[in-house]
Amino acid sequence: MEEGTFEQPSLEKHYYGNCPGCKVDQAKELRKDVSIRNLSYIWMAVLCGTLPVASLFPFVYFMVKDFNIAKTEADISTYAGYVGSSFMLGRALTSIFWGMLSDRYGRKPVIISGIITVVIFNTLFGLSTNLWMAISMRFLLGSLNGLLGPIKAYAAEIFREEKQALGLSNFVAAWGVGLVIGPALGGYLAQPVLKYPHMFPKDSFWDRFPYFLPCFIISAFAFASGIACIWLPETLHNHKSSSESTNSVEALEMESNETNNDKMISASLQETLHNHNGGSIESTINVKALEIGSNEANKDKTIQKDKSIFQNWPLMSSIIVYCVFSLHDVAYQEVFSLWALSPRRLGGLSFTTNVVGYVLAISGIAIIIFQLALYPSVQKAFGPVNLARFAGVLSIPLLQSYPFMTKLSGFTLHLVIIIASILKNILTESIATSLFLLQNRAVEQHQRGAANGFVMTCMSAFKTVGPASGGAMHPYSLPCPECC
């Protein structure tokens, strides 16, 4: 039999002219390099979502103290934990809803609405005059801000498959920088009347609202980013035949090869049986059975693609690991600021908000360098699973060394704290990026928004416990000054 008997299926993709997702796919086919513009959209949107998360940590202790609601100094940490956890509680309740919304109406509208939420409620948080106003503004900021799940899906979809690690590493780099620069802004800009009296006079607006300035700067950045994101390209397909297979030429080629193989086997059997049995009915039955088996296999493959995300074990297992990791990470962020600001007599470091700010700022610079220059190569060499395991194991002895740093002082203390903070943040971002890669590769595009929304819901639920437990347990974790 000649090979020319079989028709080679066309590997050419069909693009719909009125589909924004098809336009993005077509652009990816024509341009194989990375678009700086798309990277800029990721950075702007992610920073809008992460800067407000931790910007309050350096000053929330003093904010709660100024509310005059805590009866003892130890109670301040407890109430500060409630303020920090209210954001995560709100996000835990609504993230999966925002993810499903982005799967239905697109990534872009959900991202822009989340940025608008930051502009409004982060500004109002800076104007809080009592504990309940602060908690409610943080809760609304978390519940109405659903941009992180869709922008993570966007980061995986806007680039070619071989550049997907770069897209998600930029997402995590922006996330890490936001979680570091946010507290740095809070540390430098909170209480400006005390720190910069020549620019902010006493008894002025800034004296009445001493924590408004960092919130205002973040909201102004979000406002500018919201305007820029008007031109953000939509990656979601708006036609029924959209499938993740259209995003990968390799997947299409694989499907084509499987079809050719089925045809060749079918024809070979038909010819063999015809030669031996003289074209008997049995040959036709066997060939039909083979075709039915092939159709059943394709049907099973389709069902596998459309199964619920809750039955997707690769996705769910990576989410479980990420949730446990998120709990300890946010507890660290909360306790580190409280521990660094607490007086020496309570076992803290007696740092000022300025010192905490520059330690976190240096860590942010290190994250940018590592994520953009080193992570893609490291991930390619070790793989996301092994890299996440390795970083998790190294985090254990690093965290165990922190209590011994209270015995240091002066330049040595500052140097050790900076090094430890850099290592901790690099390990944190390595684990997060690796898990994000596994999560986004485990689902199809039509489920990616819901999957990332579910990830944010689970992560936020665990992070709700983190600040509250961190703030509540912090006074008991400090060494007794009478015994130590």
XYZ file of C-alpha atoms in Angstrom:
484
model
C 0.000 0.000 0.000
C 1.298 3.450 -0.888
C 1.480 6.206 1.636
C -0.003 8.566 -0.915
C -3.360 6.876 -0.336
C -3.798 8.841 2.901
C -4.608 12.520 3.060
C -2.470 14.587 5.431
C -4.873 16.643 7.606
C -4.219 20.341 7.481
C -2.450 21.705 10.541
C -3.505 25.234 9.735
C -5.541 26.812 12.532
C -8.828 28.559 11.974
C -9.068 31.999 13.567
C -12.321 33.854 14.130
C -12.086 37.489 13.104
C -14.312 38.825 15.891
C -12.704 36.746 18.677
C -10.139 38.577 20.850
C -8.650 35.271 21.994
C -8.022 34.246 18.376
C -6.322 37.580 17.713
C -3.975 36.937 20.654
C -3.263 33.377 19.414
C -2.546 34.677 15.927
C -0.160 37.278 17.328
C 1.634 34.547 19.300
C 2.089 32.545 16.100
C 3.544 35.499 14.215
C 5.743 36.815 17.029
C 7.850 34.331 18.971
C 9.672 36.805 21.208
C 8.302 38.263 24.464
C 6.276 41.477 24.340
C 7.441 44.053 26.892
C 4.003 45.627 26.695
C 2.309 42.420 27.877
C 4.850 42.056 30.679
C 4.061 45.634 31.724
C 0.344 44.833 31.954
C 1.123 41.871 34.214
C 3.322 43.982 36.478
C 0.835 46.839 36.765
C -2.162 44.636 37.510
C -0.343 42.386 39.983
C 1.173 45.343 41.846
C -2.313 46.861 42.133
C -3.496 43.631 43.730
C -0.540 43.026 46.053
C 0.627 46.464 47.218
C -2.440 46.955 49.471
C -2.148 43.434 50.924
C 0.923 44.012 53.098
C 1.417 47.799 52.996
C -0.272 48.122 56.390
C 1.975 45.673 58.255
C 4.660 48.209 59.292
C 2.117 50.712 60.673
C -0.921 48.636 61.652
C 0.563 48.251 65.160
C 0.628 52.047 65.591
C -2.726 52.500 63.835
C -4.474 50.153 66.267
C -2.636 51.837 69.136
C -3.966 55.224 67.974
C -7.514 53.856 67.975
C -7.167 53.571 71.795
C -9.108 50.315 71.866
C -6.418 47.981 73.241
C -6.286 47.717 77.031
C -2.762 46.281 77.130
C 0.215 46.432 74.801
C -0.150 42.741 74.019
C -3.744 43.314 72.829
C -2.491 45.605 70.058
C -1.011 42.644 68.179
C -4.306 40.752 68.464
C -6.380 43.589 67.010
C -3.748 44.166 64.319
C -4.176 40.530 63.311
C -7.930 41.072 62.913
C -7.323 44.039 60.608
C -4.842 42.051 58.516
C -7.031 38.946 58.235
C -10.205 40.823 57.214
C -8.779 41.389 53.716
C -8.060 37.686 53.250
C -11.482 36.717 54.597
C -13.185 38.907 51.994
C -11.013 37.521 49.204
C -11.633 33.929 50.320
C -15.398 34.406 50.009
C -15.427 35.831 46.474
C -12.317 34.756 44.521
C -13.917 31.717 42.871
C -16.871 33.919 41.818
C -14.531 36.413 40.152
C -12.660 33.547 38.464
C -15.871 32.080 37.031
C -16.892 35.563 35.917
C -13.603 35.939 34.034
C -14.206 32.587 32.304
C -17.602 33.829 31.131
C -17.051 37.512 30.307
C -13.275 37.744 29.932
C -10.162 38.531 31.966
C -10.059 42.228 31.128
C -13.331 43.470 32.749
C -12.616 41.610 35.996
C -9.064 42.965 36.138
C -10.183 46.568 35.577
C -13.010 46.308 38.136
C -10.510 44.971 40.683
C -8.211 47.926 40.077
C -11.113 50.341 40.593
C -11.843 48.602 43.906
C -8.262 49.238 45.031
C -8.549 52.931 44.172
C -11.726 53.374 46.243
C -11.400 51.172 49.312
C -7.646 51.409 49.838
C -8.047 55.185 49.966
C -10.901 54.887 52.474
C -8.800 52.551 54.630
C -6.191 55.284 54.963
C -8.940 57.559 56.327
C -10.058 55.065 59.006
C -10.778 56.637 62.377
C -11.671 53.504 64.349
C -11.051 49.763 64.383
C -14.356 48.737 62.803
C -13.962 51.146 59.895
C -10.473 49.758 59.247
C -11.715 46.143 59.357
C -14.721 46.827 57.108
C -12.682 48.728 54.496
C -10.112 45.934 54.357
C -12.893 43.347 54.059
C -14.526 45.192 51.146
C -11.121 45.701 49.528
C -10.544 41.947 49.595
C -14.032 40.801 48.598
C -14.494 43.175 45.643
C -10.940 42.860 44.329
C -10.831 39.738 42.168
C -8.022 40.625 39.788
C -5.225 38.280 40.920
C -6.872 35.054 39.695
C -7.672 36.385 36.199
C -4.283 38.107 35.782
C -2.562 34.824 36.663
C -4.597 33.091 33.955
C -3.731 35.963 31.615
C -0.005 35.550 32.341
C -0.251 31.895 31.301
C -2.289 32.608 28.150
C -0.669 35.707 26.656
C 2.656 33.978 25.847
C 3.578 30.953 23.771
C 3.782 27.649 25.635
C 7.590 27.658 25.751
C 7.484 31.151 27.325
C 4.786 30.296 29.867
C 7.320 29.916 32.682
C 8.574 33.429 31.965
C 5.049 34.837 32.093
C 4.250 33.207 35.426
C 7.680 34.044 36.860
C 6.945 37.689 36.064
C 3.587 37.308 37.802
C 5.266 35.928 40.920
C 8.078 38.487 40.709
C 5.525 41.296 40.639
C 3.630 39.591 43.453
C 6.762 39.263 45.575
C 7.844 42.821 44.843
C 4.373 44.081 45.755
C 4.423 42.185 49.041
C 7.840 43.679 49.793
C 7.542 47.197 48.368
C 4.079 47.556 49.938
C 5.421 47.309 53.498
C 8.369 49.498 52.465
C 5.958 52.238 51.358
C 4.001 51.782 54.559
C 7.149 52.037 56.636
C 8.559 55.118 54.909
C 5.353 57.101 54.381
C 3.264 56.374 57.483
C 3.220 59.128 60.124
C 4.816 61.722 57.775
C 4.395 64.549 60.311
C 6.807 62.801 62.691
C 9.294 61.738 60.001
C 9.223 64.711 57.634
C 8.084 67.720 59.712
C 9.535 70.218 57.224
C 7.158 68.914 54.504
C 4.125 67.938 56.584
C 3.312 70.473 59.320
C 1.708 69.566 62.599
C -2.080 69.901 63.046
C -2.541 69.489 59.284
C -4.581 66.910 57.356
C -1.582 64.540 57.453
C -1.426 64.808 61.233
C -5.106 63.925 61.575
C -4.756 60.963 59.196
C -1.144 59.799 59.726
C -1.602 56.575 57.706
C -3.285 58.069 54.644
C -0.164 58.926 52.623
C 0.980 55.331 51.789
C -2.597 54.362 50.957
C -2.979 57.412 48.711
C 0.255 56.681 46.818
C -0.852 53.082 46.170
C -4.327 54.220 45.073
C -2.810 56.807 42.702
C -0.659 54.098 41.128
C -3.734 51.878 40.785
C -5.651 54.715 39.113
C -2.913 55.189 36.512
C -2.683 51.408 35.968
C -6.445 51.187 35.476
C -6.250 53.726 32.664
C -3.354 51.841 31.041
C -5.213 48.515 31.266
C -7.965 49.853 29.012
C -5.684 48.683 26.179
C -4.983 45.285 27.774
C -5.630 42.531 25.153
C -8.345 39.994 25.985
C -7.172 36.354 25.867
C -10.499 34.565 26.337
C -12.144 33.060 23.254
C -15.784 34.055 22.702
C -16.795 31.193 20.390
C -17.943 27.712 21.305
C -15.169 25.882 19.475
C -12.426 27.489 21.547
C -10.135 24.895 22.993
C -6.737 24.774 24.554
C -5.606 22.686 21.582
C -5.783 25.815 19.421
C -3.080 27.317 21.586
C -0.509 24.668 20.760
C 0.678 23.553 17.350
C 2.275 20.550 18.996
C -1.071 19.391 20.365
C -2.621 19.702 16.909
C 0.222 17.775 15.331
C -0.125 15.039 17.935
C -3.825 14.747 17.207
C -3.096 14.626 13.482
C -0.500 11.882 13.938
C -2.929 9.825 16.040
C -5.562 10.144 13.304
C -3.074 9.040 10.620
C -1.990 6.070 12.730
C -5.599 4.967 13.203
C -6.210 5.203 9.452
C -3.046 3.269 8.617
C -3.839 0.477 11.106
C -7.428 0.283 9.878
C -6.392 0.097 6.219
C -3.626 -2.441 6.942
C -6.053 -4.735 8.739
C -8.561 -4.353 5.961
C -5.979 -5.301 3.327
C -4.620 -8.241 5.371
C -8.033 -9.651 6.088
C -9.052 -9.209 2.491
C -6.032 -11.204 1.311
C -6.637 -14.073 3.755
C -10.406 -14.235 3.762
C -11.287 -13.010 0.345
C -12.950 -9.864 1.585
C -15.205 -11.625 4.053
C -17.722 -9.951 6.330
C -15.417 -10.632 9.293
C -12.885 -8.108 7.967
C -15.533 -5.399 7.834
C -16.620 -6.182 11.391
C -13.055 -5.986 12.714
C -12.398 -2.691 10.967
C -15.648 -1.224 12.281
C -14.752 -2.377 15.785
C -11.392 -0.655 15.471
C -13.072 2.565 14.350
C -15.543 2.383 17.247
C -12.661 1.845 19.686
C -10.871 4.871 18.289
C -14.009 6.991 18.625
C -14.475 5.807 22.208
C -10.885 6.795 23.031
C -11.433 10.260 21.572
C -14.670 10.551 23.540
C -12.882 9.615 26.768
C -10.228 12.221 25.982
C -12.942 14.873 25.548
C -14.574 13.906 28.849
C -11.163 14.105 30.546
C -10.762 17.670 29.288
C -14.224 18.749 30.461
C -14.192 17.126 33.901
C -14.700 19.262 36.989
C -11.695 21.002 38.489
C -12.513 19.256 41.768
C -11.845 15.884 40.081
C -8.538 17.096 38.678
C -6.008 15.566 41.072
C -2.880 17.284 39.674
C -4.626 20.623 40.203
C -6.046 19.815 43.636
C -2.779 18.379 44.978
C -0.841 21.511 43.985
C -3.556 23.673 45.580
C -3.295 21.757 48.868
C 0.473 22.257 48.978
C 0.104 25.931 48.085
C -2.485 26.526 50.823
C -0.279 25.049 53.536
C 2.629 27.092 52.244
C 0.503 30.277 52.157
C -0.483 29.862 55.798
C 3.086 29.852 57.041
C 4.119 32.595 54.585
C 1.536 35.172 55.642
C 2.097 34.334 59.311
C 5.780 35.068 58.717
C 4.996 38.411 57.052
C 2.761 39.460 59.936
C 5.049 38.250 62.727
C 8.235 39.612 61.130
C 6.984 43.209 61.163
C 5.572 42.907 64.688
C 8.737 41.181 65.923
C 11.038 43.750 64.316
C 9.054 46.695 65.734
C 8.571 45.239 69.237
C 10.851 46.561 72.006
C 13.900 44.627 73.139
C 12.396 44.032 76.566
C 9.692 41.917 74.890
C 12.192 40.007 72.767
C 11.869 42.118 69.615
C 14.473 44.066 67.649
C 13.298 47.644 68.438
C 13.487 48.570 64.745
C 11.809 51.694 63.413
C 9.383 51.561 60.492
C 12.138 53.077 58.314
C 14.506 50.196 59.075
C 11.818 47.606 58.368
C 11.075 49.475 55.144
C 14.620 49.375 53.777
C 15.088 45.691 54.753
C 11.983 44.819 52.742
C 12.963 47.125 49.862
C 16.339 45.382 49.467
C 14.542 42.033 49.502
C 12.256 43.279 46.734
C 15.206 44.159 44.509
C 16.664 40.683 45.078
C 13.337 39.089 44.080
C 13.239 41.023 40.796
C 16.777 39.954 39.890
C 16.183 36.300 40.751
C 12.757 35.906 39.128
C 13.629 37.645 35.871
C 17.228 36.518 35.410
C 17.594 33.170 37.181
C 14.263 31.447 37.831
C 13.431 30.364 34.227
C 16.820 28.634 33.902
C 16.639 27.042 37.357
C 13.100 25.797 36.698
C 14.140 24.365 33.350
C 17.043 22.509 34.966
C 15.236 21.048 38.002
C 11.554 21.127 37.041
C 8.793 22.816 39.077
C 8.171 19.875 41.424
C 11.793 19.307 42.474
C 12.413 23.050 42.789
C 9.413 23.488 45.091
C 10.562 20.574 47.263
C 14.119 21.864 47.496
C 13.032 25.412 48.411
C 10.586 24.102 51.026
C 13.255 22.028 52.749
C 15.716 24.944 52.843
C 13.072 27.225 54.389
C 12.893 25.144 57.575
C 16.400 25.776 59.008
C 16.271 29.390 57.784
C 13.111 30.146 59.765
C 14.480 28.326 62.819
C 17.448 30.722 62.898
C 15.384 33.891 63.406
C 15.004 33.712 67.245
C 18.803 33.650 67.631
C 19.143 36.962 65.768
C 17.923 38.846 68.857
C 21.352 38.188 70.380
C 22.975 40.357 67.683
C 23.135 44.130 67.488
C 24.373 47.008 65.370
C 25.652 46.480 61.833
C 25.884 42.695 62.272
C 22.193 42.469 63.128
C 21.157 44.574 60.128
C 23.341 42.556 57.748
C 22.078 39.180 58.987
C 18.441 40.322 58.860
C 18.851 41.545 55.275
C 20.489 38.290 54.131
C 17.856 36.168 55.874
C 15.037 38.261 54.403
C 16.471 37.969 50.872
C 16.859 34.180 51.154
C 13.386 33.760 52.646
C 11.719 35.776 49.888
C 13.630 34.019 47.084
C 12.652 30.604 48.440
C 9.063 31.785 48.851
C 8.778 33.019 45.273
C 10.419 29.862 43.895
C 7.814 27.683 45.592
C 4.914 29.907 44.513
C 6.011 30.131 40.859
C 6.538 26.375 40.591
C 3.098 25.651 42.019
C 1.453 28.234 39.733
C 3.042 26.529 36.730
C 1.668 23.157 37.810
C -1.808 24.606 38.421
C -2.120 26.377 35.069
C -0.791 23.414 33.109
C -3.358 21.112 34.748
C -6.455 22.821 33.256
C -7.850 23.968 29.915
C -8.414 27.636 29.106
C -12.182 27.517 29.654
C -11.539 26.377 33.252
C -8.429 28.428 33.980
C -10.214 31.446 35.463
C -12.317 29.293 37.788
C -9.272 27.206 38.740
C -7.184 30.269 39.605
C -10.153 31.767 41.435
C -10.461 28.588 43.491
C -6.733 28.744 44.213
C -7.137 32.334 45.471
C -10.152 31.324 47.568
C -8.299 28.474 49.277
C -5.129 30.522 49.692
C -7.053 33.474 51.137
C -8.901 31.194 53.559
C -5.574 29.929 54.886
C -4.139 33.440 54.924
C -7.152 34.613 56.929
C -5.953 32.332 59.698
C -2.344 33.462 59.254
C -2.529 37.155 60.269
C -5.091 36.497 62.992
C -3.125 33.635 64.539
C 0.176 35.402 63.960
C -1.003 38.559 65.692
C -2.690 36.665 68.522
C 0.234 34.292 69.169
C 2.997 36.880 68.770
C 2.941 38.079 72.420
C 3.235 34.463 73.602
C 6.036 33.599 71.201
C 8.359 36.267 72.583
C 10.792 35.223 75.316
C 9.989 36.306 78.852
C 12.248 39.254 79.746
C 12.463 38.036 83.335
C 13.704 34.580 82.319
C 15.894 35.329 79.270
